Amino acid sequence: MPIDPYILALLGTVGIAALLPARGTGADIASGASTAAVSLLFFLYGARLSTREALDGLKHWRLHVTVLACTFLAFPLLGLAAKGLVPYVLTPALYSGFLFLTLVPSTIQSSIAFTSMARGNVPAAICAGSFSSLAGIVLTPLLAAALLGNSGAGFSADSLMKIALQLLAPFLVGQFLRRWIGGFIARNKKVLGLVDRGSILLVVYTAFSEGMVQGIWHQVTPLRLAALLGVEAVLLAAMLALTWYGSKRLGFGRGDRIAIQFAGSKKSLAAGLPMASVLFGAQASLAVLPLMLFHQMQLMVCAVIAKRRSRDLEDFVSEPSRGEETRTAVGTGTRSG
């Protein structure tokens, strides 16, 4: 089972925050640096997203609407259904983080990678992930206001303003400047990718430092963590089944179904962590814990599924008894995706 090296870096950052949390002036410096890093992160998101690709992707609107419905409708409904597990399985604090997890937009990079590995509709996965991330800047805080309210996220008009200033404004500036800096962004993908990941690690360190100083980790026991993993496993299995079989019922071809499954069943750690730091404040460390666990779980499970989908197609194409008829059917299914 693949372990994402970046998850190890995240866990290492959590360990450093536990041993050497930022306090006093150091905490103020870390908080300011984290805010700047989040703004830079979303500026780069805006600078990378091709407006032309986004407009071209609108032609396949049924697929994108399906992914958005899975991300911002089906996921939250399952999150609300888990309310019945409080306080017997999940604590109120862990449930707030779990519900927040269901409100976060989909991923871009891993959706594309797994769709490509499974030989699905890669352009559709690119557009679906981009649309979800863009919509999440607005929909995630609004859904948090409606579903979490003051009980878990401390959401307020001030939080909405912070979201607009720290996330939406830099994103729009990046989009505006893309025509001048797009080439530079494309030539330096690896370096800027390190900036992305470094920014998120800084956000994690700041959030978990605040949690250590506040002493909130005494609220979590190994048994509660095990219960959280079990609930998240059920959530992921339900969404993987819904996206795969539901898209079939809607009449999508094989390539589109793969894109819908991988884009519609994932949650973005990169987008969720900065938003959680704004919405949850000192409680952000507990709030992002369910998201961090779910992120690793989805990578491990989807890697296995993607390899299986690829092998299934290879077996289907190479089956001798179907001959040219088989190859024609596969080609048609792929084109429809």
PDB file of C-alpha atoms in Angstrom, residues 12-305:
ATOM      1  CA  GLY A  12       6.793  15.049  11.165  1.00  0.00           C
ATOM      2  CA  THR A  13       5.515  18.635  11.321  1.00  0.00           C
ATOM      3  CA  VAL A  14       2.854  17.568  13.822  1.00  0.00           C
ATOM      4  CA  GLY A  15       5.593  15.912  15.896  1.00  0.00           C
ATOM      5  CA  ILE A  16       7.701  19.087  15.876  1.00  0.00           C
ATOM      6  CA  ALA A  17       4.667  21.152  16.889  1.00  0.00           C
ATOM      7  CA  ALA A  18       4.035  18.728  19.756  1.00  0.00           C
ATOM      8  CA  LEU A  19       7.629  18.915  21.016  1.00  0.00           C
ATOM      9  CA  LEU A  20       8.389  22.556  20.164  1.00  0.00           C
ATOM     10  CA  PRO A  21       5.134  24.501  19.869  1.00  0.00           C
ATOM     11  CA  ALA A  22       5.333  28.180  19.003  1.00  0.00           C
ATOM     12  CA  ARG A  23       4.570  30.378  22.002  1.00  0.00           C
ATOM     13  CA  GLY A  24       4.334  34.108  22.703  1.00  0.00           C
ATOM     14  CA  THR A  25       6.154  36.192  20.104  1.00  0.00           C
ATOM     15  CA  GLY A  26       7.094  33.063  18.194  1.00  0.00           C
ATOM     16  CA  ALA A  27       3.422  32.161  17.876  1.00  0.00           C
ATOM     17  CA  ASP A  28       2.626  35.639  16.536  1.00  0.00           C
ATOM     18  CA  ILE A  29       5.415  35.356  13.961  1.00  0.00           C
ATOM     19  CA  ALA A  30       4.304  31.867  12.932  1.00  0.00           C
ATOM     20  CA  SER A  31       0.689  33.029  12.612  1.00  0.00           C
ATOM     21  CA  GLY A  32       1.666  35.989  10.407  1.00  0.00           C
ATOM     22  CA  ALA A  33       3.896  33.784   8.238  1.00  0.00           C
ATOM     23  CA  SER A  34       1.090  31.223   7.949  1.00  0.00           C
ATOM     24  CA  THR A  35      -1.378  33.887   6.801  1.00  0.00           C
ATOM     25  CA  ALA A  36       1.085  35.122   4.160  1.00  0.00           C
ATOM     26  CA  ALA A  37       1.797  31.540   3.035  1.00  0.00           C
ATOM     27  CA  VAL A  38      -1.916  30.814   2.598  1.00  0.00           C
ATOM     28  CA  SER A  39      -2.370  33.944   0.472  1.00  0.00           C
ATOM     29  CA  LEU A  40       0.628  32.952  -1.662  1.00  0.00           C
ATOM     30  CA  LEU A  41      -0.779  29.444  -2.030  1.00  0.00           C
ATOM     31  CA  PHE A  42      -4.080  30.661  -3.465  1.00  0.00           C
ATOM     32  CA  PHE A  43      -2.336  33.255  -5.626  1.00  0.00           C
ATOM     33  CA  LEU A  44      -0.423  30.397  -7.258  1.00  0.00           C
ATOM     34  CA  TYR A  45      -3.665  28.423  -7.672  1.00  0.00           C
ATOM     35  CA  GLY A  46      -5.150  31.353  -9.569  1.00  0.00           C
ATOM     36  CA  ALA A  47      -2.052  31.820 -11.699  1.00  0.00           C
ATOM     37  CA  ARG A  48      -2.034  28.137 -12.699  1.00  0.00           C
ATOM     38  CA  LEU A  49      -5.678  27.751 -13.680  1.00  0.00           C
ATOM     39  CA  SER A  50      -6.090  28.307 -17.415  1.00  0.00           C
ATOM     40  CA  THR A  51      -9.243  30.295 -18.098  1.00  0.00           C
ATOM     41  CA  ARG A  52      -9.369  28.873 -21.622  1.00  0.00           C
ATOM     42  CA  GLU A  53      -9.223  25.285 -20.343  1.00  0.00           C
ATOM     43  CA  ALA A  54     -11.953  26.057 -17.838  1.00  0.00           C
ATOM     44  CA  LEU A  55     -14.215  27.504 -20.539  1.00  0.00           C
ATOM     45  CA  ASP A  56     -13.538  24.556 -22.851  1.00  0.00           C
ATOM     46  CA  GLY A  57     -14.364  22.190 -20.031  1.00  0.00           C
ATOM     47  CA  LEU A  58     -17.827  23.696 -19.696  1.00  0.00           C
ATOM     48  CA  LYS A  59     -18.791  21.768 -22.836  1.00  0.00           C
ATOM     49  CA  HIS A  60     -18.867  18.624 -20.691  1.00  0.00           C
ATOM     50  CA  TRP A  61     -21.157  20.258 -18.148  1.00  0.00           C
ATOM     51  CA  ARG A  62     -23.068  17.091 -17.136  1.00  0.00           C
ATOM     52  CA  LEU A  63     -19.895  15.504 -15.809  1.00  0.00           C
ATOM     53  CA  HIS A  64     -18.869  18.622 -13.880  1.00  0.00           C
ATOM     54  CA  VAL A  65     -22.305  19.058 -12.345  1.00  0.00           C
ATOM     55  CA  THR A  66     -22.171  15.408 -11.242  1.00  0.00           C
ATOM     56  CA  VAL A  67     -18.773  15.870  -9.575  1.00  0.00           C
ATOM     57  CA  LEU A  68     -19.889  19.088  -7.871  1.00  0.00           C
ATOM     58  CA  ALA A  69     -23.046  17.356  -6.622  1.00  0.00           C
ATOM     59  CA  CYS A  70     -20.951  14.534  -5.142  1.00  0.00           C
ATOM     60  CA  THR A  71     -18.506  16.969  -3.536  1.00  0.00           C
ATOM     61  CA  PHE A  72     -20.852  19.602  -2.139  1.00  0.00           C
ATOM     62  CA  LEU A  73     -24.146  17.696  -1.776  1.00  0.00           C
ATOM     63  CA  ALA A  74     -23.661  13.947  -1.269  1.00  0.00           C
ATOM     64  CA  PHE A  75     -20.607  14.319   0.978  1.00  0.00           C
ATOM     65  CA  PRO A  76     -22.242  16.894   3.306  1.00  0.00           C
ATOM     66  CA  LEU A  77     -25.407  14.794   3.539  1.00  0.00           C
ATOM     67  CA  LEU A  78     -23.350  11.820   4.710  1.00  0.00           C
ATOM     68  CA  GLY A  79     -21.548  14.132   7.115  1.00  0.00           C
ATOM     69  CA  LEU A  80     -24.845  15.252   8.596  1.00  0.00           C
ATOM     70  CA  ALA A  81     -25.966  11.638   8.891  1.00  0.00           C
ATOM     71  CA  ALA A  82     -22.917  10.950  11.068  1.00  0.00           C
ATOM     72  CA  LYS A  83     -24.325  13.349  13.679  1.00  0.00           C
ATOM     73  CA  GLY A  84     -26.025  10.326  15.225  1.00  0.00           C
ATOM     74  CA  LEU A  85     -22.574   8.971  16.165  1.00  0.00           C
ATOM     75  CA  VAL A  86     -22.032  11.809  18.669  1.00  0.00           C
ATOM     76  CA  PRO A  87     -21.061  11.352  21.485  1.00  0.00           C
ATOM     77  CA  TYR A  88     -20.931   7.541  21.450  1.00  0.00           C
ATOM     78  CA  VAL A  89     -18.423   7.130  18.593  1.00  0.00           C
ATOM     79  CA  LEU A  90     -17.171  10.637  17.814  1.00  0.00           C
ATOM     80  CA  THR A  91     -16.633  13.485  20.229  1.00  0.00           C
ATOM     81  CA  PRO A  92     -18.295  16.811  19.330  1.00  0.00           C
ATOM     82  CA  ALA A  93     -14.889  18.284  18.395  1.00  0.00           C
ATOM     83  CA  LEU A  94     -13.980  15.345  16.133  1.00  0.00           C
ATOM     84  CA  TYR A  95     -17.424  15.434  14.571  1.00  0.00           C
ATOM     85  CA  SER A  96     -16.977  19.124  13.712  1.00  0.00           C
ATOM     86  CA  GLY A  97     -13.734  18.219  11.945  1.00  0.00           C
ATOM     87  CA  PHE A  98     -15.387  15.261  10.233  1.00  0.00           C
ATOM     88  CA  LEU A  99     -18.259  17.432   9.005  1.00  0.00           C
ATOM     89  CA  PHE A 100     -15.787  20.064   7.812  1.00  0.00           C
ATOM     90  CA  LEU A 101     -13.979  17.329   5.870  1.00  0.00           C
ATOM     91  CA  THR A 102     -17.183  16.657   3.904  1.00  0.00           C
ATOM     92  CA  LEU A 103     -17.414  20.356   2.908  1.00  0.00           C
ATOM     93  CA  VAL A 104     -13.921  20.656   1.397  1.00  0.00           C
ATOM     94  CA  PRO A 105     -13.475  20.747  -2.413  1.00  0.00           C
ATOM     95  CA  SER A 106     -12.013  17.907  -4.450  1.00  0.00           C
ATOM     96  CA  THR A 107      -8.354  17.442  -5.302  1.00  0.00           C
ATOM     97  CA  ILE A 108      -6.749  18.277  -8.634  1.00  0.00           C
ATOM     98  CA  GLN A 109      -3.386  16.525  -8.838  1.00  0.00           C
ATOM     99  CA  SER A 110      -4.325  13.120  -7.412  1.00  0.00           C
ATOM    100  CA  SER A 111      -7.620  13.025  -9.341  1.00  0.00           C
ATOM    101  CA  ILE A 112      -5.699  13.565 -12.563  1.00  0.00           C
ATOM    102  CA  ALA A 113      -2.976  11.049 -11.654  1.00  0.00           C
ATOM    103  CA  PHE A 114      -5.393   8.260 -10.746  1.00  0.00           C
ATOM    104  CA  THR A 115      -7.653   8.950 -13.738  1.00  0.00           C
ATOM    105  CA  SER A 116      -4.620   8.708 -16.019  1.00  0.00           C
ATOM    106  CA  MET A 117      -3.439   5.510 -14.308  1.00  0.00           C
ATOM    107  CA  ALA A 118      -6.877   3.939 -14.795  1.00  0.00           C
ATOM    108  CA  ARG A 119      -7.003   5.149 -18.444  1.00  0.00           C
ATOM    109  CA  GLY A 120      -9.994   7.390 -17.941  1.00  0.00           C
ATOM    110  CA  ASN A 121     -10.951  10.827 -19.239  1.00  0.00           C
ATOM    111  CA  VAL A 122      -7.972  12.918 -18.080  1.00  0.00           C
ATOM    112  CA  PRO A 123      -9.119  16.295 -19.539  1.00  0.00           C
ATOM    113  CA  ALA A 124     -12.427  15.868 -17.710  1.00  0.00           C
ATOM    114  CA  ALA A 125     -10.587  15.149 -14.448  1.00  0.00           C
ATOM    115  CA  ILE A 126      -8.473  18.287 -14.909  1.00  0.00           C
ATOM    116  CA  CYS A 127     -11.514  20.499 -15.423  1.00  0.00           C
ATOM    117  CA  ALA A 128     -13.599  18.800 -12.727  1.00  0.00           C
ATOM    118  CA  GLY A 129     -10.873  19.228 -10.113  1.00  0.00           C
ATOM    119  CA  SER A 130     -10.284  22.848 -11.121  1.00  0.00           C
ATOM    120  CA  PHE A 131     -13.991  23.700 -11.016  1.00  0.00           C
ATOM    121  CA  SER A 132     -14.358  22.042  -7.625  1.00  0.00           C
ATOM    122  CA  SER A 133     -11.410  23.955  -6.152  1.00  0.00           C
ATOM    123  CA  LEU A 134     -12.723  27.234  -7.527  1.00  0.00           C
ATOM    124  CA  ALA A 135     -16.244  26.590  -6.265  1.00  0.00           C
ATOM    125  CA  GLY A 136     -14.901  25.522  -2.880  1.00  0.00           C
ATOM    126  CA  ILE A 137     -13.452  28.960  -2.180  1.00  0.00           C
ATOM    127  CA  VAL A 138     -17.030  30.214  -1.974  1.00  0.00           C
ATOM    128  CA  LEU A 139     -19.101  27.108  -1.170  1.00  0.00           C
ATOM    129  CA  THR A 140     -16.966  25.644   1.640  1.00  0.00           C
ATOM    130  CA  PRO A 141     -17.201  28.683   3.967  1.00  0.00           C
ATOM    131  CA  LEU A 142     -20.890  29.156   3.121  1.00  0.00           C
ATOM    132  CA  LEU A 143     -21.648  25.506   3.889  1.00  0.00           C
ATOM    133  CA  ALA A 144     -19.607  25.804   7.081  1.00  0.00           C
ATOM    134  CA  ALA A 145     -21.750  28.777   8.087  1.00  0.00           C
ATOM    135  CA  ALA A 146     -24.948  26.832   7.423  1.00  0.00           C
ATOM    136  CA  LEU A 147     -23.977  23.446   8.880  1.00  0.00           C
ATOM    137  CA  LEU A 148     -21.380  24.188  11.540  1.00  0.00           C
ATOM    138  CA  GLY A 149     -22.488  27.612  12.707  1.00  0.00           C
ATOM    139  CA  ASN A 150     -21.002  28.824  15.976  1.00  0.00           C
ATOM    140  CA  SER A 151     -20.928  25.377  17.554  1.00  0.00           C
ATOM    141  CA  GLY A 152     -17.838  24.032  15.837  1.00  0.00           C
ATOM    142  CA  ALA A 153     -16.144  26.458  13.492  1.00  0.00           C
ATOM    143  CA  GLY A 154     -16.853  29.751  15.183  1.00  0.00           C
ATOM    144  CA  PHE A 155     -18.032  30.991  11.804  1.00  0.00           C
ATOM    145  CA  SER A 156     -19.003  34.634  11.555  1.00  0.00           C
ATOM    146  CA  ALA A 157     -19.114  37.541   9.133  1.00  0.00           C
ATOM    147  CA  ASP A 158     -15.523  38.244  10.151  1.00  0.00           C
ATOM    148  CA  SER A 159     -14.547  34.712   9.114  1.00  0.00           C
ATOM    149  CA  LEU A 160     -16.174  35.254   5.730  1.00  0.00           C
ATOM    150  CA  MET A 161     -14.211  38.472   5.294  1.00  0.00           C
ATOM    151  CA  LYS A 162     -10.980  36.669   6.184  1.00  0.00           C
ATOM    152  CA  ILE A 163     -11.767  33.985   3.621  1.00  0.00           C
ATOM    153  CA  ALA A 164     -12.363  36.644   0.981  1.00  0.00           C
ATOM    154  CA  LEU A 165      -9.153  38.531   1.778  1.00  0.00           C
ATOM    155  CA  GLN A 166      -6.833  35.573   2.362  1.00  0.00           C
ATOM    156  CA  LEU A 167      -8.130  33.115  -0.240  1.00  0.00           C
ATOM    157  CA  LEU A 168     -10.430  34.621  -2.855  1.00  0.00           C
ATOM    158  CA  ALA A 169      -8.627  37.927  -3.422  1.00  0.00           C
ATOM    159  CA  PRO A 170      -5.173  36.328  -4.021  1.00  0.00           C
ATOM    160  CA  PHE A 171      -6.793  33.762  -6.315  1.00  0.00           C
ATOM    161  CA  LEU A 172      -8.408  36.492  -8.432  1.00  0.00           C
ATOM    162  CA  VAL A 173      -5.148  38.453  -8.560  1.00  0.00           C
ATOM    163  CA  GLY A 174      -3.368  35.312  -9.760  1.00  0.00           C
ATOM    164  CA  GLN A 175      -5.993  34.824 -12.474  1.00  0.00           C
ATOM    165  CA  PHE A 176      -5.624  38.442 -13.570  1.00  0.00           C
ATOM    166  CA  LEU A 177      -1.817  38.248 -13.761  1.00  0.00           C
ATOM    167  CA  ARG A 178      -1.749  34.838 -15.417  1.00  0.00           C
ATOM    168  CA  ARG A 179      -1.301  36.259 -18.914  1.00  0.00           C
ATOM    169  CA  TRP A 180       2.020  37.769 -17.821  1.00  0.00           C
ATOM    170  CA  ILE A 181       3.326  35.187 -15.360  1.00  0.00           C
ATOM    171  CA  GLY A 182       1.752  32.009 -16.757  1.00  0.00           C
ATOM    172  CA  GLY A 183       4.913  31.091 -18.680  1.00  0.00           C
ATOM    173  CA  PHE A 184       7.076  31.506 -15.603  1.00  0.00           C
ATOM    174  CA  ILE A 185       4.651  29.371 -13.574  1.00  0.00           C
ATOM    175  CA  ALA A 186       4.752  26.608 -16.209  1.00  0.00           C
ATOM    176  CA  ARG A 187       8.571  26.620 -16.378  1.00  0.00           C
ATOM    177  CA  ASN A 188       9.004  26.406 -12.619  1.00  0.00           C
ATOM    178  CA  LYS A 189       6.355  23.865 -11.627  1.00  0.00           C
ATOM    179  CA  LYS A 190       8.655  21.833  -9.392  1.00  0.00           C
ATOM    180  CA  VAL A 191      10.013  24.812  -7.471  1.00  0.00           C
ATOM    181  CA  LEU A 192       6.567  26.318  -6.992  1.00  0.00           C
ATOM    182  CA  GLY A 193       5.279  22.903  -5.963  1.00  0.00           C
ATOM    183  CA  LEU A 194       7.761  23.002  -3.085  1.00  0.00           C
ATOM    184  CA  VAL A 195       6.408  26.435  -2.173  1.00  0.00           C
ATOM    185  CA  ASP A 196       2.893  24.957  -2.157  1.00  0.00           C
ATOM    186  CA  ARG A 197       3.822  22.126   0.144  1.00  0.00           C
ATOM    187  CA  GLY A 198       6.007  24.269   2.364  1.00  0.00           C
ATOM    188  CA  SER A 199       3.115  26.679   2.847  1.00  0.00           C
ATOM    189  CA  ILE A 200       0.829  23.862   3.952  1.00  0.00           C
ATOM    190  CA  LEU A 201       3.438  22.510   6.367  1.00  0.00           C
ATOM    191  CA  LEU A 202       3.667  25.978   7.915  1.00  0.00           C
ATOM    192  CA  VAL A 203      -0.119  26.090   8.301  1.00  0.00           C
ATOM    193  CA  VAL A 204      -0.064  22.653   9.960  1.00  0.00           C
ATOM    194  CA  TYR A 205       2.719  23.685  12.357  1.00  0.00           C
ATOM    195  CA  THR A 206       0.885  26.862  13.366  1.00  0.00           C
ATOM    196  CA  ALA A 207      -2.447  25.087  13.873  1.00  0.00           C
ATOM    197  CA  PHE A 208      -1.026  22.208  15.900  1.00  0.00           C
ATOM    198  CA  SER A 209       1.149  24.572  17.965  1.00  0.00           C
ATOM    199  CA  GLU A 210      -1.966  26.466  18.964  1.00  0.00           C
ATOM    200  CA  GLY A 211      -3.635  23.186  19.818  1.00  0.00           C
ATOM    201  CA  MET A 212      -0.740  22.135  22.049  1.00  0.00           C
ATOM    202  CA  VAL A 213      -0.712  25.468  23.860  1.00  0.00           C
ATOM    203  CA  GLN A 214      -4.480  25.225  24.392  1.00  0.00           C
ATOM    204  CA  GLY A 215      -4.159  21.619  25.596  1.00  0.00           C
ATOM    205  CA  ILE A 216      -6.880  20.309  23.277  1.00  0.00           C
ATOM    206  CA  TRP A 217      -5.058  17.032  22.542  1.00  0.00           C
ATOM    207  CA  HIS A 218      -6.126  15.690  25.905  1.00  0.00           C
ATOM    208  CA  GLN A 219      -9.575  15.379  24.331  1.00  0.00           C
ATOM    209  CA  VAL A 220      -8.456  12.629  21.916  1.00  0.00           C
ATOM    210  CA  THR A 221      -7.802   9.015  22.908  1.00  0.00           C
ATOM    211  CA  PRO A 222      -6.475   6.139  20.766  1.00  0.00           C
ATOM    212  CA  LEU A 223      -9.909   4.528  20.872  1.00  0.00           C
ATOM    213  CA  ARG A 224     -11.536   7.696  19.529  1.00  0.00           C
ATOM    214  CA  LEU A 225      -8.950   7.871  16.739  1.00  0.00           C
ATOM    215  CA  ALA A 226      -9.650   4.265  15.786  1.00  0.00           C
ATOM    216  CA  ALA A 227     -13.374   5.009  15.722  1.00  0.00           C
ATOM    217  CA  LEU A 228     -12.736   8.057  13.522  1.00  0.00           C
ATOM    218  CA  LEU A 229     -10.755   5.924  11.054  1.00  0.00           C
ATOM    219  CA  GLY A 230     -13.598   3.420  10.898  1.00  0.00           C
ATOM    220  CA  VAL A 231     -16.181   6.117  10.201  1.00  0.00           C
ATOM    221  CA  GLU A 232     -13.984   7.628   7.495  1.00  0.00           C
ATOM    222  CA  ALA A 233     -13.495   4.208   5.876  1.00  0.00           C
ATOM    223  CA  VAL A 234     -17.271   3.847   5.628  1.00  0.00           C
ATOM    224  CA  LEU A 235     -17.555   7.377   4.186  1.00  0.00           C
ATOM    225  CA  LEU A 236     -14.924   6.700   1.517  1.00  0.00           C
ATOM    226  CA  ALA A 237     -16.448   3.338   0.563  1.00  0.00           C
ATOM    227  CA  ALA A 238     -19.899   4.922   0.229  1.00  0.00           C
ATOM    228  CA  MET A 239     -18.627   7.718  -2.032  1.00  0.00           C
ATOM    229  CA  LEU A 240     -16.555   5.378  -4.199  1.00  0.00           C
ATOM    230  CA  ALA A 241     -19.621   3.178  -4.751  1.00  0.00           C
ATOM    231  CA  LEU A 242     -21.923   6.149  -5.359  1.00  0.00           C
ATOM    232  CA  THR A 243     -19.640   7.788  -7.917  1.00  0.00           C
ATOM    233  CA  TRP A 244     -18.964   4.549  -9.824  1.00  0.00           C
ATOM    234  CA  TYR A 245     -22.426   2.986  -9.953  1.00  0.00           C
ATOM    235  CA  GLY A 246     -24.332   6.273  -9.886  1.00  0.00           C
ATOM    236  CA  SER A 247     -22.454   7.589 -12.919  1.00  0.00           C
ATOM    237  CA  LYS A 248     -23.283   4.353 -14.737  1.00  0.00           C
ATOM    238  CA  ARG A 249     -26.971   4.890 -14.050  1.00  0.00           C
ATOM    239  CA  LEU A 250     -26.628   8.408 -15.448  1.00  0.00           C
ATOM    240  CA  GLY A 251     -25.347   6.989 -18.746  1.00  0.00           C
ATOM    241  CA  PHE A 252     -21.680   8.007 -18.634  1.00  0.00           C
ATOM    242  CA  GLY A 253     -19.061   5.980 -20.517  1.00  0.00           C
ATOM    243  CA  ARG A 254     -16.149   4.182 -18.904  1.00  0.00           C
ATOM    244  CA  GLY A 255     -13.686   7.070 -19.226  1.00  0.00           C
ATOM    245  CA  ASP A 256     -16.116   9.569 -17.721  1.00  0.00           C
ATOM    246  CA  ARG A 257     -17.061   7.190 -14.904  1.00  0.00           C
ATOM    247  CA  ILE A 258     -13.401   6.893 -13.907  1.00  0.00           C
ATOM    248  CA  ALA A 259     -12.999  10.683 -13.864  1.00  0.00           C
ATOM    249  CA  ILE A 260     -16.187  11.076 -11.813  1.00  0.00           C
ATOM    250  CA  GLN A 261     -15.141   8.408  -9.331  1.00  0.00           C
ATOM    251  CA  PHE A 262     -11.692   9.835  -8.658  1.00  0.00           C
ATOM    252  CA  ALA A 263     -12.703  13.514  -8.703  1.00  0.00           C
ATOM    253  CA  GLY A 264     -15.993  13.013  -6.862  1.00  0.00           C
ATOM    254  CA  SER A 265     -14.724  10.850  -4.002  1.00  0.00           C
ATOM    255  CA  LYS A 266     -11.728  12.913  -2.889  1.00  0.00           C
ATOM    256  CA  LYS A 267     -11.128  15.834  -0.569  1.00  0.00           C
ATOM    257  CA  SER A 268      -8.303  18.346  -0.918  1.00  0.00           C
ATOM    258  CA  LEU A 269      -5.834  18.673   1.940  1.00  0.00           C
ATOM    259  CA  ALA A 270      -4.209  21.669   0.226  1.00  0.00           C
ATOM    260  CA  ALA A 271      -7.476  23.624   0.091  1.00  0.00           C
ATOM    261  CA  GLY A 272      -8.926  22.370   3.378  1.00  0.00           C
ATOM    262  CA  LEU A 273      -6.018  23.180   5.700  1.00  0.00           C
ATOM    263  CA  PRO A 274      -5.851  26.933   4.965  1.00  0.00           C
ATOM    264  CA  MET A 275      -9.621  27.265   5.247  1.00  0.00           C
ATOM    265  CA  ALA A 276      -9.651  25.394   8.555  1.00  0.00           C
ATOM    266  CA  SER A 277      -6.969  27.690   9.959  1.00  0.00           C
ATOM    267  CA  VAL A 278      -9.235  30.662   9.230  1.00  0.00           C
ATOM    268  CA  LEU A 279     -12.543  29.107  10.308  1.00  0.00           C
ATOM    269  CA  PHE A 280     -11.487  27.181  13.421  1.00  0.00           C
ATOM    270  CA  GLY A 281      -8.708  29.293  14.890  1.00  0.00           C
ATOM    271  CA  ALA A 282      -7.162  27.644  17.965  1.00  0.00           C
ATOM    272  CA  GLN A 283      -9.299  24.521  17.387  1.00  0.00           C
ATOM    273  CA  ALA A 284      -7.885  24.019  13.884  1.00  0.00           C
ATOM    274  CA  SER A 285      -5.564  21.171  14.889  1.00  0.00           C
ATOM    275  CA  LEU A 286      -8.463  18.917  15.873  1.00  0.00           C
ATOM    276  CA  ALA A 287     -10.530  20.155  12.939  1.00  0.00           C
ATOM    277  CA  VAL A 288      -7.931  19.155  10.332  1.00  0.00           C
ATOM    278  CA  LEU A 289      -7.128  15.779  11.894  1.00  0.00           C
ATOM    279  CA  PRO A 290     -10.043  13.977  10.151  1.00  0.00           C
ATOM    280  CA  LEU A 291      -9.053  15.578   6.846  1.00  0.00           C
ATOM    281  CA  MET A 292      -5.412  14.505   7.173  1.00  0.00           C
ATOM    282  CA  LEU A 293      -6.415  10.922   7.942  1.00  0.00           C
ATOM    283  CA  PHE A 294      -8.975  10.811   5.129  1.00  0.00           C
ATOM    284  CA  HIS A 295      -6.431  12.233   2.669  1.00  0.00           C
ATOM    285  CA  GLN A 296      -3.980   9.394   3.253  1.00  0.00           C
ATOM    286  CA  MET A 297      -6.761   6.803   3.211  1.00  0.00           C
ATOM    287  CA  GLN A 298      -8.115   8.020  -0.132  1.00  0.00           C
ATOM    288  CA  LEU A 299      -4.647   7.938  -1.713  1.00  0.00           C
ATOM    289  CA  MET A 300      -4.011   4.363  -0.615  1.00  0.00           C
ATOM    290  CA  VAL A 301      -7.417   3.026  -1.648  1.00  0.00           C
ATOM    291  CA  CYS A 302      -7.652   4.912  -4.945  1.00  0.00           C
ATOM    292  CA  ALA A 303      -4.157   3.795  -5.975  1.00  0.00           C
ATOM    293  CA  VAL A 304      -5.307   0.174  -5.695  1.00  0.00           C
ATOM    294  CA  ILE A 305      -8.565   0.896  -7.566  1.00  0.00           C
TER     295      ILE A 305
END
